[in-house]
GROMACS .gro file of C-alpha atoms in nm:
model
  505
    1UNK     CA    1   0.004  -0.001  -0.012
    2UNK     CA    2   0.272   0.240   0.080
    3UNK     CA    3   0.457   0.177  -0.225
    4UNK     CA    4   0.170   0.251  -0.450
    5UNK     CA    5   0.095   0.568  -0.266
    6UNK     CA    6   0.445   0.682  -0.305
    7UNK     CA    7   0.452   0.606  -0.680
    8UNK     CA    8   0.137   0.815  -0.729
    9UNK     CA    9   0.277   1.109  -0.537
   10UNK     CA   10   0.600   1.112  -0.746
   11UNK     CA   11   0.362   1.111  -1.052
   12UNK     CA   12   0.174   1.402  -0.923
   13UNK     CA   13   0.504   1.595  -0.861
   14UNK     CA   14   0.634   1.545  -1.207
   15UNK     CA   15   0.288   1.677  -1.385
   16UNK     CA   16   0.372   2.013  -1.227
   17UNK     CA   17   0.673   2.038  -1.469
   18UNK     CA   18   0.423   2.117  -1.746
   19UNK     CA   19   0.084   2.323  -1.713
   20UNK     CA   20   0.123   2.345  -1.336
   21UNK     CA   21   0.471   2.516  -1.376
   22UNK     CA   22   0.329   2.809  -1.565
   23UNK     CA   23   0.061   2.887  -1.320
   24UNK     CA   24   0.288   2.847  -1.028
   25UNK     CA   25   0.531   3.104  -1.198
   26UNK     CA   26   0.245   3.346  -1.278
   27UNK     CA   27   0.140   3.344  -0.915
   28UNK     CA   28   0.495   3.370  -0.758
   29UNK     CA   29   0.644   3.646  -1.010
   30UNK     CA   30   0.509   3.982  -1.037
   31UNK     CA   31   0.391   4.086  -1.382
   32UNK     CA   32   0.671   4.341  -1.435
   33UNK     CA   33   0.918   4.072  -1.387
   34UNK     CA   34   0.753   3.853  -1.646
   35UNK     CA   35   0.768   4.139  -1.906
   36UNK     CA   36   1.142   4.185  -1.847
   37UNK     CA   37   1.197   3.797  -1.889
   38UNK     CA   38   0.996   3.792  -2.223
   39UNK     CA   39   1.211   4.077  -2.358
   40UNK     CA   40   1.540   3.897  -2.257
   41UNK     CA   41   1.442   3.604  -2.453
   42UNK     CA   42   1.300   3.812  -2.745
   43UNK     CA   43   1.644   3.983  -2.815
   44UNK     CA   44   1.838   3.679  -2.950
   45UNK     CA   45   1.564   3.539  -3.124
   46UNK     CA   46   1.540   3.872  -3.316
   47UNK     CA   47   1.894   3.865  -3.397
   48UNK     CA   48   1.839   3.513  -3.569
   49UNK     CA   49   1.549   3.617  -3.784
   50UNK     CA   50   1.641   3.976  -3.861
   51UNK     CA   51   1.878   3.880  -4.173
   52UNK     CA   52   1.585   3.761  -4.354
   53UNK     CA   53   1.408   4.107  -4.327
   54UNK     CA   54   1.737   4.318  -4.428
   55UNK     CA   55   1.695   4.479  -4.779
   56UNK     CA   56   1.908   4.347  -5.064
   57UNK     CA   57   2.260   4.504  -5.072
   58UNK     CA   58   2.237   4.601  -4.683
   59UNK     CA   59   2.521   4.467  -4.473
   60UNK     CA   60   2.507   4.320  -4.132
   61UNK     CA   61   2.820   4.318  -3.931
   62UNK     CA   62   2.947   3.948  -3.870
   63UNK     CA   63   3.001   3.821  -3.543
   64UNK     CA   64   3.355   3.770  -3.424
   65UNK     CA   65   3.468   3.406  -3.525
   66UNK     CA   66   3.562   3.205  -3.212
   67UNK     CA   67   3.914   3.125  -3.156
   68UNK     CA   68   3.847   2.781  -3.190
   69UNK     CA   69   3.711   2.809  -3.544
   70UNK     CA   70   3.998   3.013  -3.675
   71UNK     CA   71   4.271   2.877  -3.894
   72UNK     CA   72   4.586   2.795  -3.687
   73UNK     CA   73   4.874   3.023  -3.715
   74UNK     CA   74   5.114   2.755  -3.735
   75UNK     CA   75   5.108   2.393  -3.860
   76UNK     CA   76   5.184   2.106  -3.615
   77UNK     CA   77   5.509   1.910  -3.682
   78UNK     CA   78   5.444   1.596  -3.869
   79UNK     CA   79   5.443   1.268  -3.672
   80UNK     CA   80   5.709   1.041  -3.815
   81UNK     CA   81   5.909   0.719  -3.707
   82UNK     CA   82   6.223   0.802  -3.509
   83UNK     CA   83   6.545   0.725  -3.684
   84UNK     CA   84   6.720   0.402  -3.623
   85UNK     CA   85   6.938   0.413  -3.314
   86UNK     CA   86   7.279   0.241  -3.376
   87UNK     CA   87   7.251   0.169  -3.007
   88UNK     CA   88   6.966  -0.052  -3.042
   89UNK     CA   89   7.096  -0.397  -2.954
   90UNK     CA   90   7.205  -0.669  -3.222
   91UNK     CA   91   7.027  -1.000  -3.187
   92UNK     CA   92   7.244  -1.287  -3.078
   93UNK     CA   93   7.266  -1.556  -3.372
   94UNK     CA   94   7.171  -1.842  -3.143
   95UNK     CA   95   6.847  -1.671  -3.036
   96UNK     CA   96   6.761  -1.575  -3.409
   97UNK     CA   97   6.840  -1.938  -3.529
   98UNK     CA   98   6.616  -2.055  -3.248
   99UNK     CA   99   6.335  -1.850  -3.381
  100UNK     CA  100   6.367  -1.875  -3.751
  101UNK     CA  101   6.513  -2.226  -3.808
  102UNK     CA  102   6.205  -2.436  -3.705
  103UNK     CA  103   5.983  -2.233  -3.927
  104UNK     CA  104   6.189  -2.289  -4.234
  105UNK     CA  105   6.021  -2.642  -4.287
  106UNK     CA  106   5.895  -2.731  -4.639
  107UNK     CA  107   5.538  -2.846  -4.689
  108UNK     CA  108   5.644  -3.180  -4.901
  109UNK     CA  109   5.964  -3.198  -5.095
  110UNK     CA  110   6.238  -2.966  -5.130
  111UNK     CA  111   6.472  -2.751  -4.906
  112UNK     CA  112   6.493  -2.396  -4.797
  113UNK     CA  113   6.813  -2.192  -4.765
  114UNK     CA  114   6.821  -1.849  -4.586
  115UNK     CA  115   7.038  -1.576  -4.445
  116UNK     CA  116   6.972  -1.288  -4.206
  117UNK     CA  117   7.219  -1.013  -4.139
  118UNK     CA  118   7.230  -0.699  -3.933
  119UNK     CA  119   7.200  -0.423  -4.194
  120UNK     CA  120   7.440  -0.183  -4.047
  121UNK     CA  121   7.729  -0.419  -3.934
  122UNK     CA  122   7.687  -0.707  -4.180
  123UNK     CA  123   7.703  -0.940  -3.895
  124UNK     CA  124   7.553  -1.287  -3.999
  125UNK     CA  125   7.249  -1.380  -3.738
  126UNK     CA  126   7.135  -1.687  -3.942
  127UNK     CA  127   7.296  -1.887  -4.219
  128UNK     CA  128   7.136  -2.199  -4.344
  129UNK     CA  129   7.310  -2.272  -4.683
  130UNK     CA  130   7.323  -1.892  -4.760
  131UNK     CA  131   7.611  -1.917  -4.995
  132UNK     CA  132   7.447  -2.200  -5.190
  133UNK     CA  133   7.335  -2.117  -5.548
  134UNK     CA  134   6.971  -2.132  -5.577
  135UNK     CA  135   6.709  -2.062  -5.858
  136UNK     CA  136   6.582  -1.724  -5.724
  137UNK     CA  137   6.261  -1.656  -5.943
  138UNK     CA  138   6.164  -1.299  -5.913
  139UNK     CA  139   6.401  -1.219  -5.621
  140UNK     CA  140   6.652  -1.160  -5.924
  141UNK     CA  141   6.457  -0.837  -5.987
  142UNK     CA  142   6.653  -0.678  -5.688
  143UNK     CA  143   6.989  -0.733  -5.862
  144UNK     CA  144   6.826  -0.583  -6.184
  145UNK     CA  145   6.690  -0.290  -5.997
  146UNK     CA  146   7.038  -0.208  -5.838
  147UNK     CA  147   7.182  -0.216  -6.205
  148UNK     CA  148   6.902   0.005  -6.354
  149UNK     CA  149   6.965   0.280  -6.066
  150UNK     CA  150   7.320   0.263  -6.082
  151UNK     CA  151   7.366   0.296  -6.460
  152UNK     CA  152   7.087   0.508  -6.558
  153UNK     CA  153   7.041   0.692  -6.232
  154UNK     CA  154   6.695   0.731  -6.035
  155UNK     CA  155   6.591   1.040  -6.230
  156UNK     CA  156   6.660   0.921  -6.567
  157UNK     CA  157   6.360   0.910  -6.828
  158UNK     CA  158   6.314   0.742  -7.147
  159UNK     CA  159   6.211   0.936  -7.447
  160UNK     CA  160   5.982   0.831  -7.726
  161UNK     CA  161   6.019   1.061  -8.028
  162UNK     CA  162   5.890   1.114  -8.363
  163UNK     CA  163   6.127   1.222  -8.625
  164UNK     CA  164   6.106   1.352  -8.973
  165UNK     CA  165   6.132   1.065  -9.204
  166UNK     CA  166   6.386   1.017  -9.480
  167UNK     CA  167   6.148   1.084  -9.763
  168UNK     CA  168   5.875   1.358  -9.784
  169UNK     CA  169   5.552   1.266  -9.601
  170UNK     CA  170   5.723   1.011  -9.374
  171UNK     CA  171   5.748   1.018  -8.997
  172UNK     CA  172   5.953   0.786  -8.784
  173UNK     CA  173   5.833   0.657  -8.436
  174UNK     CA  174   6.132   0.564  -8.253
  175UNK     CA  175   6.131   0.361  -7.937
  176UNK     CA  176   6.377   0.477  -7.679
  177UNK     CA  177   6.303   0.223  -7.381
  178UNK     CA  178   5.947   0.326  -7.266
  179UNK     CA  179   5.728   0.010  -7.254
  180UNK     CA  180   5.488   0.179  -7.011
  181UNK     CA  181   5.322   0.396  -7.288
  182UNK     CA  182   4.970   0.485  -7.277
  183UNK     CA  183   4.742   0.491  -7.563
  184UNK     CA  184   4.571   0.832  -7.453
  185UNK     CA  185   4.700   1.162  -7.310
  186UNK     CA  186   4.990   1.166  -7.102
  187UNK     CA  187   4.927   1.139  -6.750
  188UNK     CA  188   5.219   1.295  -6.548
  189UNK     CA  189   5.088   1.163  -6.207
  190UNK     CA  190   5.110   0.808  -6.303
  191UNK     CA  191   5.405   0.561  -6.377
  192UNK     CA  192   5.210   0.338  -6.627
  193UNK     CA  193   5.086   0.598  -6.906
  194UNK     CA  194   5.299   0.869  -6.801
  195UNK     CA  195   5.372   0.921  -7.163
  196UNK     CA  196   5.078   0.902  -7.388
  197UNK     CA  197   5.071   0.836  -7.746
  198UNK     CA  198   4.783   1.087  -7.823
  199UNK     CA  199   4.994   1.363  -7.668
  200UNK     CA  200   5.289   1.243  -7.891
  201UNK     CA  201   5.075   1.252  -8.202
  202UNK     CA  202   4.892   1.595  -8.110
  203UNK     CA  203   5.267   1.730  -8.075
  204UNK     CA  204   5.368   1.564  -8.416
  205UNK     CA  205   5.054   1.742  -8.597
  206UNK     CA  206   5.146   2.085  -8.455
  207UNK     CA  207   5.510   2.060  -8.586
  208UNK     CA  208   5.397   1.915  -8.919
  209UNK     CA  209   5.149   2.195  -8.947
  210UNK     CA  210   5.394   2.451  -8.864
  211UNK     CA  211   5.625   2.328  -9.128
  212UNK     CA  212   5.347   2.348  -9.382
  213UNK     CA  213   5.308   1.974  -9.444
  214UNK     CA  214   4.988   1.865  -9.584
  215UNK     CA  215   4.865   1.553  -9.768
  216UNK     CA  216   4.930   1.186  -9.664
  217UNK     CA  217   5.157   1.108  -9.388
  218UNK     CA  218   5.324   0.760  -9.377
  219UNK     CA  219   5.427   0.615  -9.009
  220UNK     CA  220   5.741   0.413  -8.993
  221UNK     CA  221   5.894   0.225  -8.698
  222UNK     CA  222   6.240   0.223  -8.560
  223UNK     CA  223   6.240  -0.020  -8.289
  224UNK     CA  224   6.607  -0.142  -8.351
  225UNK     CA  225   6.759  -0.012  -8.006
  226UNK     CA  226   6.733  -0.375  -7.880
  227UNK     CA  227   6.933  -0.632  -8.047
  228UNK     CA  228   6.970  -1.026  -8.011
  229UNK     CA  229   6.650  -1.261  -8.014
  230UNK     CA  230   6.344  -1.071  -7.878
  231UNK     CA  231   6.228  -1.414  -7.719
  232UNK     CA  232   6.480  -1.563  -7.469
  233UNK     CA  233   6.534  -1.929  -7.559
  234UNK     CA  234   6.581  -1.977  -7.195
  235UNK     CA  235   6.201  -1.921  -7.117
  236UNK     CA  236   5.968  -2.198  -7.104
  237UNK     CA  237   5.699  -2.198  -7.404
  238UNK     CA  238   5.421  -2.231  -7.141
  239UNK     CA  239   5.518  -1.910  -6.976
  240UNK     CA  240   5.522  -1.735  -7.294
  241UNK     CA  241   5.187  -1.862  -7.383
  242UNK     CA  242   5.039  -1.791  -7.034
  243UNK     CA  243   5.144  -1.431  -7.095
  244UNK     CA  244   5.431  -1.424  -6.816
  245UNK     CA  245   5.655  -1.269  -7.066
  246UNK     CA  246   5.650  -1.155  -7.455
  247UNK     CA  247   5.915  -1.088  -7.705
  248UNK     CA  248   6.110  -0.772  -7.607
  249UNK     CA  249   6.096  -0.446  -7.796
  250UNK     CA  250   6.219  -0.073  -7.678
  251UNK     CA  251   5.855   0.054  -7.668
  252UNK     CA  252   5.526  -0.103  -7.588
  253UNK     CA  253   5.187  -0.016  -7.453
  254UNK     CA  254   5.105  -0.108  -7.095
  255UNK     CA  255   5.416  -0.312  -7.048
  256UNK     CA  256   5.320  -0.512  -7.337
  257UNK     CA  257   4.950  -0.575  -7.243
  258UNK     CA  258   4.637  -0.526  -7.445
  259UNK     CA  259   4.455  -0.383  -7.150
  260UNK     CA  260   4.654  -0.204  -6.872
  261UNK     CA  261   4.355  -0.341  -6.619
  262UNK     CA  262   4.431  -0.711  -6.730
  263UNK     CA  263   4.764  -0.811  -6.620
  264UNK     CA  264   4.732  -1.175  -6.697
  265UNK     CA  265   4.682  -1.392  -7.006
  266UNK     CA  266   4.803  -1.356  -7.368
  267UNK     CA  267   5.039  -1.071  -7.462
  268UNK     CA  268   5.083  -0.883  -7.795
  269UNK     CA  269   5.344  -1.083  -7.972
  270UNK     CA  270   5.484  -0.761  -8.151
  271UNK     CA  271   5.441  -0.485  -7.876
  272UNK     CA  272   5.641  -0.238  -8.080
  273UNK     CA  273   5.415  -0.268  -8.378
  274UNK     CA  274   5.111  -0.272  -8.169
  275UNK     CA  275   5.208   0.067  -8.016
  276UNK     CA  276   5.299   0.209  -8.370
  277UNK     CA  277   4.959   0.114  -8.479
  278UNK     CA  278   4.805   0.284  -8.200
  279UNK     CA  279   5.028   0.593  -8.244
  280UNK     CA  280   4.912   0.611  -8.619
  281UNK     CA  281   4.545   0.608  -8.534
  282UNK     CA  282   4.606   0.893  -8.283
  283UNK     CA  283   4.793   1.066  -8.558
  284UNK     CA  284   4.517   1.019  -8.797
  285UNK     CA  285   4.257   1.149  -8.537
  286UNK     CA  286   4.476   1.464  -8.453
  287UNK     CA  287   4.551   1.546  -8.811
  288UNK     CA  288   4.198   1.538  -8.948
  289UNK     CA  289   4.157   1.900  -8.881
  290UNK     CA  290   4.491   2.001  -9.013
  291UNK     CA  291   4.475   1.886  -9.366
  292UNK     CA  292   4.661   1.565  -9.289
  293UNK     CA  293   4.582   1.200  -9.359
  294UNK     CA  294   4.772   0.892  -9.236
  295UNK     CA  295   4.837   0.595  -9.472
  296UNK     CA  296   4.711   0.271  -9.360
  297UNK     CA  297   4.966   0.023  -9.196
  298UNK     CA  298   5.293   0.089  -9.041
  299UNK     CA  299   5.631  -0.034  -9.160
  300UNK     CA  300   5.965  -0.072  -8.991
  301UNK     CA  301   6.214   0.182  -9.101
  302UNK     CA  302   6.543   0.082  -9.262
  303UNK     CA  303   6.855   0.153  -9.119
  304UNK     CA  304   7.003   0.083  -8.754
  305UNK     CA  305   6.926   0.317  -8.458
  306UNK     CA  306   7.200   0.458  -8.259
  307UNK     CA  307   7.201   0.409  -7.873
  308UNK     CA  308   7.011   0.752  -7.880
  309UNK     CA  309   6.752   0.622  -8.076
  310UNK     CA  310   6.779   0.834  -8.385
  311UNK     CA  311   6.900   0.659  -8.684
  312UNK     CA  312   6.737   0.715  -9.026
  313UNK     CA  313   6.905   1.043  -9.081
  314UNK     CA  314   7.266   1.175  -9.001
  315UNK     CA  315   7.079   1.463  -8.836
  316UNK     CA  316   6.733   1.379  -8.771
  317UNK     CA  317   6.459   1.657  -8.720
  318UNK     CA  318   6.272   1.579  -8.376
  319UNK     CA  319   5.905   1.657  -8.457
  320UNK     CA  320   5.774   1.536  -8.118
  321UNK     CA  321   5.875   1.366  -7.789
  322UNK     CA  322   5.742   1.234  -7.475
  323UNK     CA  323   5.933   1.110  -7.174
  324UNK     CA  324   5.869   0.817  -6.937
  325UNK     CA  325   5.818   0.799  -6.553
  326UNK     CA  326   6.181   0.820  -6.385
  327UNK     CA  327   6.368   0.518  -6.354
  328UNK     CA  328   6.307   0.518  -5.977
  329UNK     CA  329   5.930   0.518  -6.040
  330UNK     CA  330   5.958   0.227  -6.286
  331UNK     CA  331   6.165   0.023  -6.053
  332UNK     CA  332   5.916   0.067  -5.765
  333UNK     CA  333   5.640  -0.042  -6.020
  334UNK     CA  334   5.841  -0.341  -6.137
  335UNK     CA  335   5.920  -0.441  -5.769
  336UNK     CA  336   5.547  -0.403  -5.648
  337UNK     CA  337   5.391  -0.608  -5.920
  338UNK     CA  338   5.696  -0.829  -6.017
  339UNK     CA  339   5.649  -0.699  -6.383
  340UNK     CA  340   5.884  -0.943  -6.595
  341UNK     CA  341   5.865  -0.755  -6.918
  342UNK     CA  342   5.954  -0.411  -6.740
  343UNK     CA  343   6.245  -0.602  -6.572
  344UNK     CA  344   6.388  -0.727  -6.902
  345UNK     CA  345   6.353  -0.379  -7.049
  346UNK     CA  346   6.549  -0.244  -6.749
  347UNK     CA  347   6.832  -0.485  -6.800
  348UNK     CA  348   6.871  -0.392  -7.153
  349UNK     CA  349   6.864  -0.023  -7.097
  350UNK     CA  350   7.128  -0.060  -6.822
  351UNK     CA  351   7.350  -0.263  -7.075
  352UNK     CA  352   7.315   0.026  -7.331
  353UNK     CA  353   7.406   0.286  -7.062
  354UNK     CA  354   7.703   0.078  -6.987
  355UNK     CA  355   7.819   0.034  -7.370
  356UNK     CA  356   7.691  -0.316  -7.402
  357UNK     CA  357   7.434  -0.428  -7.655
  358UNK     CA  358   7.080  -0.403  -7.587
  359UNK     CA  359   7.039  -0.776  -7.584
  360UNK     CA  360   6.973  -1.053  -7.322
  361UNK     CA  361   7.363  -1.118  -7.309
  362UNK     CA  362   7.410  -0.747  -7.262
  363UNK     CA  363   7.165  -0.727  -7.000
  364UNK     CA  364   7.284  -1.018  -6.775
  365UNK     CA  365   7.639  -0.892  -6.816
  366UNK     CA  366   7.537  -0.550  -6.685
  367UNK     CA  367   7.348  -0.681  -6.394
  368UNK     CA  368   7.625  -0.905  -6.262
  369UNK     CA  369   7.889  -0.610  -6.311
  370UNK     CA  370   7.666  -0.370  -6.124
  371UNK     CA  371   7.603  -0.596  -5.846
  372UNK     CA  372   7.974  -0.652  -5.800
  373UNK     CA  373   8.031  -0.280  -5.818
  374UNK     CA  374   7.759  -0.254  -5.525
  375UNK     CA  375   7.960  -0.473  -5.320
  376UNK     CA  376   7.796  -0.799  -5.381
  377UNK     CA  377   8.023  -1.098  -5.435
  378UNK     CA  378   7.947  -1.219  -5.787
  379UNK     CA  379   8.163  -1.514  -5.878
  380UNK     CA  380   7.901  -1.764  -5.842
  381UNK     CA  381   7.620  -1.584  -5.977
  382UNK     CA  382   7.466  -1.722  -6.309
  383UNK     CA  383   7.204  -1.556  -6.498
  384UNK     CA  384   7.002  -1.657  -6.807
  385UNK     CA  385   6.774  -1.365  -6.781
  386UNK     CA  386   6.721  -1.049  -6.555
  387UNK     CA  387   6.353  -1.102  -6.468
  388UNK     CA  388   6.388  -1.455  -6.272
  389UNK     CA  389   6.157  -1.642  -6.499
  390UNK     CA  390   6.434  -1.869  -6.636
  391UNK     CA  391   6.534  -2.176  -6.436
  392UNK     CA  392   6.880  -2.146  -6.532
  393UNK     CA  393   6.960  -1.854  -6.285
  394UNK     CA  394   7.161  -1.921  -5.974
  395UNK     CA  395   7.191  -1.670  -5.706
  396UNK     CA  396   7.239  -1.725  -5.317
  397UNK     CA  397   7.058  -1.583  -5.028
  398UNK     CA  398   7.375  -1.427  -4.914
  399UNK     CA  399   7.385  -1.233  -5.239
  400UNK     CA  400   7.061  -1.101  -5.194
  401UNK     CA  401   7.099  -0.988  -4.836
  402UNK     CA  402   7.409  -0.815  -4.946
  403UNK     CA  403   7.238  -0.630  -5.223
  404UNK     CA  404   6.943  -0.530  -4.978
  405UNK     CA  405   7.213  -0.421  -4.747
  406UNK     CA  406   7.351  -0.184  -5.011
  407UNK     CA  407   7.003  -0.050  -5.100
  408UNK     CA  408   6.919   0.028  -4.714
  409UNK     CA  409   7.258   0.131  -4.553
  410UNK     CA  410   7.521   0.131  -4.826
  411UNK     CA  411   7.708   0.415  -4.938
  412UNK     CA  412   7.548   0.444  -5.292
  413UNK     CA  413   7.243   0.680  -5.238
  414UNK     CA  414   7.125   0.600  -5.595
  415UNK     CA  415   7.006   0.257  -5.444
  416UNK     CA  416   6.778   0.394  -5.209
  417UNK     CA  417   6.540   0.450  -5.516
  418UNK     CA  418   6.459   0.084  -5.482
  419UNK     CA  419   6.328   0.090  -5.115
  420UNK     CA  420   5.971   0.236  -5.190
  421UNK     CA  421   5.915  -0.061  -5.428
  422UNK     CA  422   5.954  -0.339  -5.175
  423UNK     CA  423   5.577  -0.484  -5.113
  424UNK     CA  424   5.474  -0.443  -4.774
  425UNK     CA  425   5.326  -0.749  -4.584
  426UNK     CA  426   4.942  -0.748  -4.565
  427UNK     CA  427   4.924  -0.404  -4.741
  428UNK     CA  428   5.085  -0.367  -5.103
  429UNK     CA  429   5.228  -0.515  -5.420
  430UNK     CA  430   5.260  -0.905  -5.424
  431UNK     CA  431   5.223  -0.922  -5.043
  432UNK     CA  432   4.902  -0.758  -5.023
  433UNK     CA  433   4.682  -1.055  -4.943
  434UNK     CA  434   4.963  -1.238  -4.722
  435UNK     CA  435   5.039  -1.175  -4.350
  436UNK     CA  436   4.658  -1.220  -4.243
  437UNK     CA  437   4.662  -1.545  -4.015
  438UNK     CA  438   4.746  -1.595  -3.677
  439UNK     CA  439   5.092  -1.698  -3.765
  440UNK     CA  440   5.196  -1.398  -3.967
  441UNK     CA  441   4.979  -1.104  -3.863
  442UNK     CA  442   5.257  -0.982  -3.647
  443UNK     CA  443   5.448  -0.908  -3.953
  444UNK     CA  444   5.164  -0.718  -4.134
  445UNK     CA  445   5.290  -0.361  -4.205
  446UNK     CA  446   5.638  -0.444  -4.090
  447UNK     CA  447   5.781  -0.683  -4.349
  448UNK     CA  448   5.912  -0.531  -4.655
  449UNK     CA  449   6.029  -0.793  -4.931
  450UNK     CA  450   6.026  -0.902  -5.281
  451UNK     CA  451   5.868  -1.225  -5.355
  452UNK     CA  452   5.952  -1.488  -5.607
  453UNK     CA  453   5.722  -1.757  -5.745
  454UNK     CA  454   5.761  -2.050  -5.980
  455UNK     CA  455   5.632  -2.384  -6.017
  456UNK     CA  456   5.878  -2.545  -5.759
  457UNK     CA  457   6.026  -2.221  -5.630
  458UNK     CA  458   5.950  -1.988  -5.358
  459UNK     CA  459   6.156  -1.707  -5.237
  460UNK     CA  460   6.128  -1.390  -5.013
  461UNK     CA  461   6.421  -1.144  -4.955
  462UNK     CA  462   6.387  -0.783  -4.804
  463UNK     CA  463   6.430  -0.593  -4.458
  464UNK     CA  464   6.251  -0.536  -4.139
  465UNK     CA  465   6.294  -0.321  -3.813
  466UNK     CA  466   6.307  -0.569  -3.509
  467UNK     CA  467   6.116  -0.502  -3.179
  468UNK     CA  468   6.436  -0.350  -3.042
  469UNK     CA  469   6.471  -0.105  -3.340
  470UNK     CA  470   6.739  -0.282  -3.515
  471UNK     CA  471   6.728  -0.306  -3.907
  472UNK     CA  472   6.757  -0.669  -4.029
  473UNK     CA  473   6.802  -0.779  -4.388
  474UNK     CA  474   6.714  -1.152  -4.482
  475UNK     CA  475   6.648  -1.393  -4.773
  476UNK     CA  476   6.479  -1.723  -4.764
  477UNK     CA  477   6.468  -1.924  -5.084
  478UNK     CA  478   6.299  -2.274  -5.142
  479UNK     CA  479   6.393  -2.511  -5.429
  480UNK     CA  480   6.245  -2.826  -5.530
  481UNK     CA  481   5.923  -2.748  -5.361
  482UNK     CA  482   5.604  -2.930  -5.393
  483UNK     CA  483   5.392  -2.724  -5.647
  484UNK     CA  484   5.086  -2.561  -5.470
  485UNK     CA  485   5.174  -2.680  -5.135
  486UNK     CA  486   5.041  -2.391  -4.907
  487UNK     CA  487   5.261  -2.452  -4.618
  488UNK     CA  488   5.570  -2.311  -4.801
  489UNK     CA  489   5.455  -1.954  -4.837
  490UNK     CA  490   5.341  -1.974  -4.479
  491UNK     CA  491   5.701  -2.099  -4.369
  492UNK     CA  492   5.848  -1.784  -4.540
  493UNK     CA  493   5.598  -1.534  -4.398
  494UNK     CA  494   5.647  -1.700  -4.061
  495UNK     CA  495   6.024  -1.674  -4.065
  496UNK     CA  496   6.003  -1.290  -4.159
  497UNK     CA  497   5.730  -1.227  -3.894
  498UNK     CA  498   5.945  -1.354  -3.618
  499UNK     CA  499   6.226  -1.123  -3.737
  500UNK     CA  500   5.985  -0.819  -3.684
  501UNK     CA  501   5.902  -0.937  -3.337
  502UNK     CA  502   6.248  -1.040  -3.249
  503UNK     CA  503   6.391  -0.927  -2.930
  504UNK     CA  504   6.623  -1.207  -3.001
  505UNK     CA  505   6.898  -1.172  -2.716
   0.00000   0.00000   0.00000
C-alpha cells in the first residue's frame, strides 16, 4: 500500500513540470518581472531572424569568429617514425636461429636456404646454406633494380620520339626504352601511361602543320634499339603462352599488355608494332582537322638506330617527344607487381648505358657487373635472364642480403630508389593478401620484401626493423618444392614475421 501511494505521489510532482509550472510562476512572479523576462528572451531570437528582413545590398556586421573556429597560425610538426638508433641491441645469432630455423620447414619436398644479417654491421645472424646457388625466381629483380639505378640513375627518363622521315611525307616513331606508354593523353601523375601516344601525336601534328606539311603521312617504326633474339630461348614455351613474358621491344603499350587493367593472359607478340599502330590511329585523329591524312599500315624503318634512338638520318629532325616516368618510379612498379617485361627492359637499358648491346647477353652481363660494383660477391652468380623467369639462374641468399644491405644502408644513395618498391606485408604489391593469419599477422605492415614464385620455387628477400629497433635484412629461398603446397609460403612469411617481433638476445 505504501509503495503504491509513493508512486502516485511522484507522478503528481512530475506533472507540475508542465501546465502547473506556468501557473505557479505567474502566481509567484510579479507582472513587471514577467515582461522583462520575455524581453530578454526576445532579443536573441530577433537577431536570428533579422537577416531575412534586411533589404538587398544591405550589410550586417558579422559576429567575431571564435578562436576555436579560426585557422591555426602554425602547422603542427608531422608525426614520423624516429630514426634508427645504432645503440639498438643486435640480436644474438643463437636466438635468431632458435626462432627462424624451426619455421623454415618445407610442406612436402624440397629445401629452404636462408640468410639474416644485421643491416648496419653485416654480422650474420642466421645462415642455412646461405652461400648455396639457388633458382631465385623474381627475387632476381632486386639485382636488376640495382643495375638500373646505378647505370641510368633514379631520375633518368626514357624518350619516345617522332622524327621527320627520310622521304617527304614520312615520320618515324622511335622507341627509346619506354614500355609503359599509354594510348591516350600523357598522365604525369602516373607511372604506367606517364607518356601518352595521343599527346605525342598531337605534338607531331602541330610540328607538321607549322612546317606547312599537308597531304598523306606514312608512319615508320624504328625499334632497333634492342638487338639479339626478342624472345629468350631460356624461357619455357608455357610461360610465354600464359603471358608471363613476351618478345622484347624498346617501346610498348602497358608493359606489353592489351589492356592496362588486365595483367594476366596472352600478350601482344609484337608490342612495338602494336604501339606504332596505335600511334598512327592517334595521328590520324589529330591530323584530321589540319589537312593531314595517315596511310594505312605501319612499316619498320630501314637502317639501324643509334643508342640515342635516332637513326634514319644523320641529323634527324625531332617533331615530337614524350618522356617516361623516372627510372626510380619504374623500378618501384616493377618490384611491387613483379613485372617481367619491365625488368627485362630495364636490364637492356642498363646494358646500353654501360656500352653493351641491348640484348639479353648485354643485360645479364650488366646486372652481374653492377651487383659487383655495389659490393656483392658475384663469382657464383649465373644468369640466363634478368627477370627471374628462367630456371637457369643461380643466386644465393647471401647475395640477396648483400644487395638489400646496399640498398638500405650502403654508401651509394642511388640504390635507395628501390626501397619504396618493396611490397609491404598485408598492405601492398605481391604481399597484399599475405600476413593475415595468426602466425603472420605480427609481420603485417612491418615486413618489406620482394617475392619470387615459380612452379617449384619460392623466395622472399627484404628487410625489417625488429622489436628492439634494429634493421635486419633477410633472404629465404626454397627450391624443389611441392607445387601448390600452401605451407611453403606460410613458412617464409612466418620466418619474416618472427624477425619483426624479435627481441632475440
